[in-house]
mmCIF file with all atom_site columns, C-alpha atoms in Angstrom:
data_model
loop_
_atom_site.group_PDB
_atom_site.id
_atom_site.type_symbol
_atom_site.label_atom_id
_atom_site.label_alt_id
_atom_site.label_comp_id
_atom_site.label_asym_id
_atom_site.label_entity_id
_atom_site.label_seq_id
_atom_site.pdbx_PDB_ins_code
_atom_site.Cartn_x
_atom_site.Cartn_y
_atom_site.Cartn_z
_atom_site.occupancy
_atom_site.B_iso_or_equiv
_atom_site.pdbx_formal_charge
_atom_site.auth_seq_id
_atom_site.auth_comp_id
_atom_site.auth_asym_id
_atom_site.auth_atom_id
_atom_site.pdbx_PDB_model_num
ATOM 1   C CA . UNK A 1 1   ? 160.485 100.731 92.051  1.00 61.00 ? 1   UNK A CA 1
ATOM 2   C CA . UNK A 1 2   ? 159.758 103.669 94.096  1.00 68.00 ? 2   UNK A CA 1
ATOM 3   C CA . UNK A 1 3   ? 157.108 104.781 96.618  1.00 64.00 ? 3   UNK A CA 1
ATOM 4   C CA . UNK A 1 4   ? 155.380 107.948 95.407  1.00 71.00 ? 4   UNK A CA 1
ATOM 5   C CA . UNK A 1 5   ? 153.434 109.993 98.123  1.00 76.00 ? 5   UNK A CA 1
ATOM 6   C CA . UNK A 1 6   ? 152.151 113.607 97.571  1.00 75.00 ? 6   UNK A CA 1
ATOM 7   C CA . UNK A 1 7   ? 154.397 113.803 94.452  1.00 71.00 ? 7   UNK A CA 1
ATOM 8   C CA . UNK A 1 8   ? 157.579 113.099 96.476  1.00 70.00 ? 8   UNK A CA 1
ATOM 9   C CA . UNK A 1 9   ? 159.539 109.857 95.191  1.00 66.00 ? 9   UNK A CA 1
ATOM 10  C CA . UNK A 1 10  ? 161.454 107.923 97.853  1.00 67.00 ? 10  UNK A CA 1
ATOM 11  C CA . UNK A 1 11  ? 164.454 106.012 96.702  1.00 66.00 ? 11  UNK A CA 1
ATOM 12  C CA . UNK A 1 12  ? 165.654 104.362 99.750  1.00 66.00 ? 12  UNK A CA 1
ATOM 13  C CA . UNK A 1 13  ? 164.952 100.833 99.457  1.00 74.00 ? 13  UNK A CA 1
ATOM 14  C CA . UNK A 1 14  ? 161.671 98.706  98.557  1.00 81.00 ? 14  UNK A CA 1
ATOM 15  C CA . UNK A 1 15  ? 160.733 96.315  95.922  1.00 88.00 ? 15  UNK A CA 1
ATOM 16  C CA . UNK A 1 16  ? 162.817 95.970  92.763  1.00 86.00 ? 16  UNK A CA 1
ATOM 17  C CA . UNK A 1 17  ? 161.814 94.776  89.242  1.00 85.00 ? 17  UNK A CA 1
ATOM 18  C CA . UNK A 1 18  ? 164.684 93.819  86.782  1.00 83.00 ? 18  UNK A CA 1
ATOM 19  C CA . UNK A 1 19  ? 163.819 93.527  83.079  1.00 80.00 ? 19  UNK A CA 1
ATOM 20  C CA . UNK A 1 20  ? 166.724 92.297  80.890  1.00 76.00 ? 20  UNK A CA 1
ATOM 21  C CA . UNK A 1 21  ? 167.547 92.768  77.261  1.00 73.00 ? 21  UNK A CA 1
ATOM 22  C CA . UNK A 1 22  ? 165.982 89.413  76.289  1.00 79.00 ? 22  UNK A CA 1
ATOM 23  C CA . UNK A 1 23  ? 162.656 90.840  77.864  1.00 81.00 ? 23  UNK A CA 1
ATOM 24  C CA . UNK A 1 24  ? 162.839 88.442  81.070  1.00 82.00 ? 24  UNK A CA 1
ATOM 25  C CA . UNK A 1 25  ? 161.518 90.098  84.093  1.00 86.00 ? 25  UNK A CA 1
ATOM 26  C CA . UNK A 1 26  ? 162.102 89.369  87.871  1.00 88.00 ? 26  UNK A CA 1
ATOM 27  C CA . UNK A 1 27  ? 160.392 90.945  90.794  1.00 89.00 ? 27  UNK A CA 1
ATOM 28  C CA . UNK A 1 28  ? 162.121 90.908  94.131  1.00 93.00 ? 28  UNK A CA 1
ATOM 29  C CA . UNK A 1 29  ? 160.908 92.164  97.580  1.00 93.00 ? 29  UNK A CA 1
ATOM 30  C CA . UNK A 1 30  ? 161.273 91.347  101.280 1.00 94.00 ? 30  UNK A CA 1
ATOM 31  C CA . UNK A 1 31  ? 159.596 88.157  102.330 1.00 95.00 ? 31  UNK A CA 1
ATOM 32  C CA . UNK A 1 32  ? 156.737 88.232  104.776 1.00 94.00 ? 32  UNK A CA 1
ATOM 33  C CA . UNK A 1 33  ? 159.116 87.352  107.618 1.00 94.00 ? 33  UNK A CA 1
ATOM 34  C CA . UNK A 1 34  ? 161.287 90.395  107.064 1.00 93.00 ? 34  UNK A CA 1
ATOM 35  C CA . UNK A 1 35  ? 164.411 88.291  106.558 1.00 94.00 ? 35  UNK A CA 1
ATOM 36  C CA . UNK A 1 36  ? 164.128 86.300  103.460 1.00 96.00 ? 36  UNK A CA 1
ATOM 37  C CA . UNK A 1 37  ? 163.984 87.361  99.783  1.00 97.00 ? 37  UNK A CA 1
ATOM 38  C CA . UNK A 1 38  ? 160.961 86.935  97.757  1.00 95.00 ? 38  UNK A CA 1
ATOM 39  C CA . UNK A 1 39  ? 161.491 86.266  94.043  1.00 93.00 ? 39  UNK A CA 1
ATOM 40  C CA . UNK A 1 40  ? 158.769 86.232  91.494  1.00 91.00 ? 40  UNK A CA 1
ATOM 41  C CA . UNK A 1 41  ? 159.699 85.462  87.718  1.00 89.00 ? 41  UNK A CA 1
ATOM 42  C CA . UNK A 1 42  ? 157.597 87.782  86.131  1.00 85.00 ? 42  UNK A CA 1
ATOM 43  C CA . UNK A 1 43  ? 156.964 91.516  86.295  1.00 84.00 ? 43  UNK A CA 1
ATOM 44  C CA . UNK A 1 44  ? 155.225 93.358  89.169  1.00 83.00 ? 44  UNK A CA 1
ATOM 45  C CA . UNK A 1 45  ? 151.712 93.384  89.115  1.00 83.00 ? 45  UNK A CA 1
ATOM 46  C CA . UNK A 1 46  ? 150.263 96.832  90.379  1.00 82.00 ? 46  UNK A CA 1
ATOM 47  C CA . UNK A 1 47  ? 147.312 96.113  92.831  1.00 80.00 ? 47  UNK A CA 1
ATOM 48  C CA . UNK A 1 48  ? 145.845 99.338  91.881  1.00 78.00 ? 48  UNK A CA 1
ATOM 49  C CA . UNK A 1 49  ? 144.094 98.379  88.563  1.00 76.00 ? 49  UNK A CA 1
ATOM 50  C CA . UNK A 1 50  ? 142.694 101.040 85.969  1.00 80.00 ? 50  UNK A CA 1
ATOM 51  C CA . UNK A 1 51  ? 140.402 102.638 86.221  1.00 87.00 ? 51  UNK A CA 1
ATOM 52  C CA . UNK A 1 52  ? 141.025 103.020 89.959  1.00 82.00 ? 52  UNK A CA 1
ATOM 53  C CA . UNK A 1 53  ? 138.126 102.795 92.327  1.00 87.00 ? 53  UNK A CA 1
ATOM 54  C CA . UNK A 1 54  ? 137.056 105.830 94.509  1.00 89.00 ? 54  UNK A CA 1
ATOM 55  C CA . UNK A 1 55  ? 138.462 103.648 97.417  1.00 89.00 ? 55  UNK A CA 1
ATOM 56  C CA . UNK A 1 56  ? 141.671 103.246 95.646  1.00 86.00 ? 56  UNK A CA 1
ATOM 57  C CA . UNK A 1 57  ? 141.954 106.856 94.905  1.00 85.00 ? 57  UNK A CA 1
ATOM 58  C CA . UNK A 1 58  ? 141.399 107.845 98.374  1.00 88.00 ? 58  UNK A CA 1
ATOM 59  C CA . UNK A 1 59  ? 143.942 105.402 99.817  1.00 86.00 ? 59  UNK A CA 1
ATOM 60  C CA . UNK A 1 60  ? 146.632 106.471 97.243  1.00 85.00 ? 60  UNK A CA 1
ATOM 61  C CA . UNK A 1 61  ? 145.958 110.214 97.867  1.00 86.00 ? 61  UNK A CA 1
ATOM 62  C CA . UNK A 1 62  ? 146.235 109.562 101.698 1.00 87.00 ? 62  UNK A CA 1
ATOM 63  C CA . UNK A 1 63  ? 149.084 107.020 101.790 1.00 86.00 ? 63  UNK A CA 1
ATOM 64  C CA . UNK A 1 64  ? 150.775 107.041 98.509  1.00 83.00 ? 64  UNK A CA 1
ATOM 65  C CA . UNK A 1 65  ? 151.859 103.820 96.242  1.00 81.00 ? 65  UNK A CA 1
ATOM 66  C CA . UNK A 1 66  ? 154.570 101.936 94.742  1.00 78.00 ? 66  UNK A CA 1
ATOM 67  C CA . UNK A 1 67  ? 155.231 102.824 91.063  1.00 74.00 ? 67  UNK A CA 1
ATOM 68  C CA . UNK A 1 68  ? 157.661 101.370 88.485  1.00 73.00 ? 68  UNK A CA 1
ATOM 69  C CA . UNK A 1 69  ? 160.146 103.878 87.237  1.00 70.00 ? 69  UNK A CA 1
ATOM 70  C CA . UNK A 1 70  ? 162.709 103.548 84.097  1.00 69.00 ? 70  UNK A CA 1
ATOM 71  C CA . UNK A 1 71  ? 166.414 103.428 85.112  1.00 64.00 ? 71  UNK A CA 1
ATOM 72  C CA . UNK A 1 72  ? 167.603 105.729 82.372  1.00 58.00 ? 72  UNK A CA 1
ATOM 73  C CA . UNK A 1 73  ? 168.988 108.009 85.254  1.00 66.00 ? 73  UNK A CA 1
ATOM 74  C CA . UNK A 1 74  ? 170.749 105.128 86.712  1.00 73.00 ? 74  UNK A CA 1
ATOM 75  C CA . UNK A 1 75  ? 173.419 104.420 84.019  1.00 76.00 ? 75  UNK A CA 1
ATOM 76  C CA . UNK A 1 76  ? 175.178 101.750 85.888  1.00 78.00 ? 76  UNK A CA 1
ATOM 77  C CA . UNK A 1 77  ? 172.151 99.602  86.409  1.00 78.00 ? 77  UNK A CA 1
ATOM 78  C CA . UNK A 1 78  ? 170.840 100.462 82.956  1.00 77.00 ? 78  UNK A CA 1
ATOM 79  C CA . UNK A 1 79  ? 174.147 98.914  81.371  1.00 82.00 ? 79  UNK A CA 1
ATOM 80  C CA . UNK A 1 80  ? 174.136 95.988  83.722  1.00 81.00 ? 80  UNK A CA 1
ATOM 81  C CA . UNK A 1 81  ? 170.605 94.865  82.738  1.00 78.00 ? 81  UNK A CA 1
ATOM 82  C CA . UNK A 1 82  ? 171.360 95.236  78.987  1.00 80.00 ? 82  UNK A CA 1
ATOM 83  C CA . UNK A 1 83  ? 174.061 92.399  79.019  1.00 81.00 ? 83  UNK A CA 1
ATOM 84  C CA . UNK A 1 84  ? 173.624 88.650  79.160  1.00 83.00 ? 84  UNK A CA 1
ATOM 85  C CA . UNK A 1 85  ? 173.169 86.990  82.544  1.00 86.00 ? 85  UNK A CA 1
ATOM 86  C CA . UNK A 1 86  ? 176.170 84.914  83.089  1.00 91.00 ? 86  UNK A CA 1
ATOM 87  C CA . UNK A 1 87  ? 175.087 83.391  86.460  1.00 93.00 ? 87  UNK A CA 1
ATOM 88  C CA . UNK A 1 88  ? 173.333 83.809  89.841  1.00 93.00 ? 88  UNK A CA 1
ATOM 89  C CA . UNK A 1 89  ? 174.298 83.030  93.390  1.00 97.00 ? 89  UNK A CA 1
ATOM 90  C CA . UNK A 1 90  ? 171.842 82.970  96.420  1.00 97.00 ? 90  UNK A CA 1
ATOM 91  C CA . UNK A 1 91  ? 173.017 84.645  99.475  1.00 97.00 ? 91  UNK A CA 1
ATOM 92  C CA . UNK A 1 92  ? 172.348 82.655  102.589 1.00 97.00 ? 92  UNK A CA 1
ATOM 93  C CA . UNK A 1 93  ? 172.486 83.278  106.331 1.00 94.00 ? 93  UNK A CA 1
ATOM 94  C CA . UNK A 1 94  ? 174.190 80.899  108.708 1.00 94.00 ? 94  UNK A CA 1
ATOM 95  C CA . UNK A 1 95  ? 170.735 79.186  109.116 1.00 93.00 ? 95  UNK A CA 1
ATOM 96  C CA . UNK A 1 96  ? 170.628 78.766  105.219 1.00 95.00 ? 96  UNK A CA 1
ATOM 97  C CA . UNK A 1 97  ? 167.748 81.215  104.821 1.00 95.00 ? 97  UNK A CA 1
ATOM 98  C CA . UNK A 1 98  ? 167.983 82.905  101.363 1.00 97.00 ? 98  UNK A CA 1
ATOM 99  C CA . UNK A 1 99  ? 168.172 86.677  101.851 1.00 97.00 ? 99  UNK A CA 1
ATOM 100 C CA . UNK A 1 100 ? 169.555 87.797  98.743  1.00 97.00 ? 100 UNK A CA 1
ATOM 101 C CA . UNK A 1 101 ? 170.689 87.242  95.159  1.00 96.00 ? 101 UNK A CA 1
ATOM 102 C CA . UNK A 1 102 ? 173.797 88.042  93.311  1.00 96.00 ? 102 UNK A CA 1
ATOM 103 C CA . UNK A 1 103 ? 173.285 88.309  89.532  1.00 92.00 ? 103 UNK A CA 1
ATOM 104 C CA . UNK A 1 104 ? 176.515 88.493  87.387  1.00 93.00 ? 104 UNK A CA 1
ATOM 105 C CA . UNK A 1 105 ? 175.922 90.100  83.934  1.00 88.00 ? 105 UNK A CA 1
ATOM 106 C CA . UNK A 1 106 ? 178.831 90.908  81.704  1.00 85.00 ? 106 UNK A CA 1
ATOM 107 C CA . UNK A 1 107 ? 181.188 93.273  83.582  1.00 90.00 ? 107 UNK A CA 1
ATOM 108 C CA . UNK A 1 108 ? 178.617 93.904  86.322  1.00 92.00 ? 108 UNK A CA 1
ATOM 109 C CA . UNK A 1 109 ? 177.244 92.466  89.557  1.00 93.00 ? 109 UNK A CA 1
ATOM 110 C CA . UNK A 1 110 ? 173.802 93.285  90.713  1.00 90.00 ? 110 UNK A CA 1
ATOM 111 C CA . UNK A 1 111 ? 172.915 92.277  94.317  1.00 93.00 ? 111 UNK A CA 1
ATOM 112 C CA . UNK A 1 112 ? 169.498 92.413  95.778  1.00 93.00 ? 112 UNK A CA 1
ATOM 113 C CA . UNK A 1 113 ? 169.191 91.726  99.509  1.00 96.00 ? 113 UNK A CA 1
ATOM 114 C CA . UNK A 1 114 ? 166.838 91.876  102.570 1.00 96.00 ? 114 UNK A CA 1
ATOM 115 C CA . UNK A 1 115 ? 167.964 93.824  105.608 1.00 94.00 ? 115 UNK A CA 1
ATOM 116 C CA . UNK A 1 116 ? 165.612 94.587  108.529 1.00 90.00 ? 116 UNK A CA 1
ATOM 117 C CA . UNK A 1 117 ? 162.459 94.086  106.686 1.00 91.00 ? 117 UNK A CA 1
ATOM 118 C CA . UNK A 1 118 ? 163.505 96.288  103.504 1.00 90.00 ? 118 UNK A CA 1
ATOM 119 C CA . UNK A 1 119 ? 164.843 95.162  100.118 1.00 91.00 ? 119 UNK A CA 1
ATOM 120 C CA . UNK A 1 120 ? 167.951 96.937  98.899  1.00 91.00 ? 120 UNK A CA 1
ATOM 121 C CA . UNK A 1 121 ? 169.940 96.719  95.621  1.00 88.00 ? 121 UNK A CA 1
ATOM 122 C CA . UNK A 1 122 ? 173.494 97.550  94.684  1.00 88.00 ? 122 UNK A CA 1
ATOM 123 C CA . UNK A 1 123 ? 175.214 97.552  91.343  1.00 89.00 ? 123 UNK A CA 1
ATOM 124 C CA . UNK A 1 124 ? 178.975 97.508  90.712  1.00 89.00 ? 124 UNK A CA 1
ATOM 125 C CA . UNK A 1 125 ? 181.529 96.681  88.152  1.00 89.00 ? 125 UNK A CA 1
ATOM 126 C CA . UNK A 1 126 ? 182.950 93.114  88.588  1.00 81.00 ? 126 UNK A CA 1
#
């Protein structure tokens, strides 16, 4: 997901929706405390339903909105989500607060984690 405002697409952190080859979708975001991971086991639901109200149009024009983007331009992530999930591991603080998740798929590791009220994602070969 990316934040879009005035036609400019930001790509520096924010919510993540992963859809795997079997159709399963997981939505991640920073939790309300800004430190914990929020995980929802279904696709992101856009709060701006179609057709948009005049109020929503005005808000989006002034402030922008989150939008789902395909990952075709991110080949490593694309390959990582097209293989079987082999396992997951919660990332926890010393206080046992879950701040992230490590997902192992085939030859890849996807990590989603919260840092300073923002959600980030990394993908690398295992």
